[in-house]
XYZ file of C-alpha atoms in Angstrom:
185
model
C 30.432 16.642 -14.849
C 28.353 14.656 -17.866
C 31.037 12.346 -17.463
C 30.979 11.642 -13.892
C 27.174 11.604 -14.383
C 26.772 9.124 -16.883
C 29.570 6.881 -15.128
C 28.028 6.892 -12.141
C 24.753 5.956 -13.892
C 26.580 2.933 -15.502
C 28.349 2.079 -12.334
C 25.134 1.387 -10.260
C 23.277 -0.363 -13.345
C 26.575 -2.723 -13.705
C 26.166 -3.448 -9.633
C 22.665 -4.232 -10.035
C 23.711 -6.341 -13.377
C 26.286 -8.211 -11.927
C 24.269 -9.338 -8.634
C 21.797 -10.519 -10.514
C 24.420 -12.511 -12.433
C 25.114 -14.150 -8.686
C 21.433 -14.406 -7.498
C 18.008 -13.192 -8.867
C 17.295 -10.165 -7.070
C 14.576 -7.557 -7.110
C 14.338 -4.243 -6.335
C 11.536 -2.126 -5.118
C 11.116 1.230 -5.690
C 8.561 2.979 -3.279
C 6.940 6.368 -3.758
C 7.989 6.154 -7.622
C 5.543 9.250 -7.712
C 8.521 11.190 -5.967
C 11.091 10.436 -7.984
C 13.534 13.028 -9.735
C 14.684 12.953 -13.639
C 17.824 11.564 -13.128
C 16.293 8.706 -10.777
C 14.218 8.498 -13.677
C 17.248 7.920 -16.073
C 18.967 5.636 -13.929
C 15.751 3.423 -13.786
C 15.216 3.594 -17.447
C 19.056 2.424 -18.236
C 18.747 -0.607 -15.949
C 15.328 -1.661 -17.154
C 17.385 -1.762 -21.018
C 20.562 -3.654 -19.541
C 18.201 -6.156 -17.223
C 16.079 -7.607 -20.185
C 18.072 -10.784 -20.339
C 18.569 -10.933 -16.409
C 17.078 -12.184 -13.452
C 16.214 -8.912 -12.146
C 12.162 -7.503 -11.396
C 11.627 -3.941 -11.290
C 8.752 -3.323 -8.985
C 7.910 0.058 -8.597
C 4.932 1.269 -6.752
C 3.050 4.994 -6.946
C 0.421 7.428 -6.024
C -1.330 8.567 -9.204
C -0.386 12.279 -10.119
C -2.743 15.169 -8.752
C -3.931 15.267 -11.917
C -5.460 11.563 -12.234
C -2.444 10.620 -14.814
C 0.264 7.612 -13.591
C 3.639 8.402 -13.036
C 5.997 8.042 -16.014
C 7.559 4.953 -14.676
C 4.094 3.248 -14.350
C 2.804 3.843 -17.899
C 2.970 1.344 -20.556
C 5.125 3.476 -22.376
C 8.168 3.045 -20.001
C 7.689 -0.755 -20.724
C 7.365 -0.239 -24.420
C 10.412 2.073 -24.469
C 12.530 -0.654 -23.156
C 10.864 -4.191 -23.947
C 10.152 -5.657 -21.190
C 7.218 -7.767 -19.883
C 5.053 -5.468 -17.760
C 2.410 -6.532 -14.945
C 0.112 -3.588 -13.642
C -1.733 -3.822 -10.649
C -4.320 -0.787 -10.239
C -5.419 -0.726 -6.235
C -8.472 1.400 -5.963
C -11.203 2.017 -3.253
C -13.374 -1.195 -2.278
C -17.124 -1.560 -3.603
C -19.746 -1.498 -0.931
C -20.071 -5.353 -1.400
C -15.926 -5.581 -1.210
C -16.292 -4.033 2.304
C -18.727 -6.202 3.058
C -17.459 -9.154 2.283
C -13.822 -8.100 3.873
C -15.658 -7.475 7.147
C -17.852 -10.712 7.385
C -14.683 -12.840 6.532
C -12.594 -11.138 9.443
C -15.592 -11.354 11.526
C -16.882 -14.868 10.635
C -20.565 -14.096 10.488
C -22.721 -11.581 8.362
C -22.919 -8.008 9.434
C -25.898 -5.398 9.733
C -26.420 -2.790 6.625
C -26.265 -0.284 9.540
C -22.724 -1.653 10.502
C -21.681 -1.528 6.664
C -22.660 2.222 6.340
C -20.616 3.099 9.595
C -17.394 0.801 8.067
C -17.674 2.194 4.941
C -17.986 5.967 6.117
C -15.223 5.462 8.606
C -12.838 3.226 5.998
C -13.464 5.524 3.290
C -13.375 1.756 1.469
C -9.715 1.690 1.914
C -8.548 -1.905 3.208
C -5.859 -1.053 5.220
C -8.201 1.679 7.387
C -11.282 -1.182 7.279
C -8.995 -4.046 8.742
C -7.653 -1.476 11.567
C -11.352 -0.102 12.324
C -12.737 -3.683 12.542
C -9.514 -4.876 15.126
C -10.318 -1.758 16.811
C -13.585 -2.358 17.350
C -12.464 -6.131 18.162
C -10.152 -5.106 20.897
C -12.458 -2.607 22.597
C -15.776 -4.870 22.882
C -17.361 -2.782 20.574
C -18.725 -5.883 18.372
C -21.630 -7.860 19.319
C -23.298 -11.219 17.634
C -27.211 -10.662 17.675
C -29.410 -13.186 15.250
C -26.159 -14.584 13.972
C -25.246 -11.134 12.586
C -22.784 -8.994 14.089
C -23.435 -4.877 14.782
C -21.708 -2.220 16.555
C -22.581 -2.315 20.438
C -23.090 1.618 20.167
C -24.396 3.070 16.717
C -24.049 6.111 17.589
C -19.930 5.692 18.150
C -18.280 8.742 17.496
C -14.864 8.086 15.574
C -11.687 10.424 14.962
C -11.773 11.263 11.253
C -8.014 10.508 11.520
C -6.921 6.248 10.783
C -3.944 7.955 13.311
C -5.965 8.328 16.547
C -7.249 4.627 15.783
C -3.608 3.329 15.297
C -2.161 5.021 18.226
C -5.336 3.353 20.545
C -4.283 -0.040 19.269
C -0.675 0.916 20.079
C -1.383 1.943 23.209
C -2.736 -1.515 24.092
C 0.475 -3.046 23.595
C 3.225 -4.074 25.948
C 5.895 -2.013 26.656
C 8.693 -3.926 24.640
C 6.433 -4.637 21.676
C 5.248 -0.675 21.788
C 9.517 0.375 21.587
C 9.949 -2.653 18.454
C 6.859 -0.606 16.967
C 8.552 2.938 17.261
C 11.898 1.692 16.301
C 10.204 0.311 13.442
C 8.893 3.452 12.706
């Protein structure tokens, strides 16, 4: 069984080795955060046999419920097998960051009431901001006073949940762009 482990381990690294040998390639690990020790081992073998070959390891990952990174993220998997290493920490927006992602979508400056309702709603994540603000787009919710944009209602009442927002802006779709969106799913 060690045998047939460890082959199998060398097997997929040599695929990977050899296709890079053809073509650069790159492969993307999602959800590194999930992954299992001997995912872990396989990952670590190729990243020592793919120093001299066009091959990018880019692995993305929650941080642990305790704060820490994943294994895989840590400068110590890069140290352990020499290889250049880029990290790219995402994190919640600043208040200004919100800001300044809102006034660029919406062309125009944007009332400090408006700010504290995006940045309650978003929770300063960018994804959730850039959905609110189309939502609020697509519904006529926006309005341009004084060449500075507000919420038509102040007092809008919003699902907690980015879901019911996504599933309004879903519903707007046609029918045949609605099915490409649950296939995709």
């Amino acid at each position: 069984a060690k045998g047939r482990y460890q082959n199998t381990i060398t097997a997929i690294v040599n695929l990977f080795i050899a296709e890079s040998i053809c073509n650069p390639i790159i492969v993307e690990l999602e959800d590194a955060h999930w992954t299992d020790e001997d995912s872990s081992e396989l990952l670590k073998e190729l990243a020592k046999k793919s120093v001299n070959h066009p091959l990018l390891l880019m692995i993305t990952s929650r941080y642990n419920d305790d704060g820490s990174m994943s294994f895989l993220l840590d400068d110590s998997f890069a140290k352990l097998n020499a290889l250049p290493f880029l990290q790219i920490q995402l994190k919640a927006l600043s208040e200004s960051a919100v800001q300044s992602f809102a006034e660029t979508i919406l062309g125009g400056k944007i009332k400090s009431e408006f700010l504290k309702l995006l940045i309650r709603t978003s929770n300063n994540n960018p994804f959730y901001l850039e959905q609110i603000l189309e939502y609020f787009s697509e519904s006529n919710l926006l309005q341009l006073k004084n060449d500075t944009w507000t919420i038509v209602d102040e007092n809008i009442k919003l699902s907690n949940s980015i879901n019911a927002i996504l599933t309004a802006r879903i519903d707007r779709l046609s029918a045949l762009v609605k099915e490409t969106v649950k296939a995709a799913a």
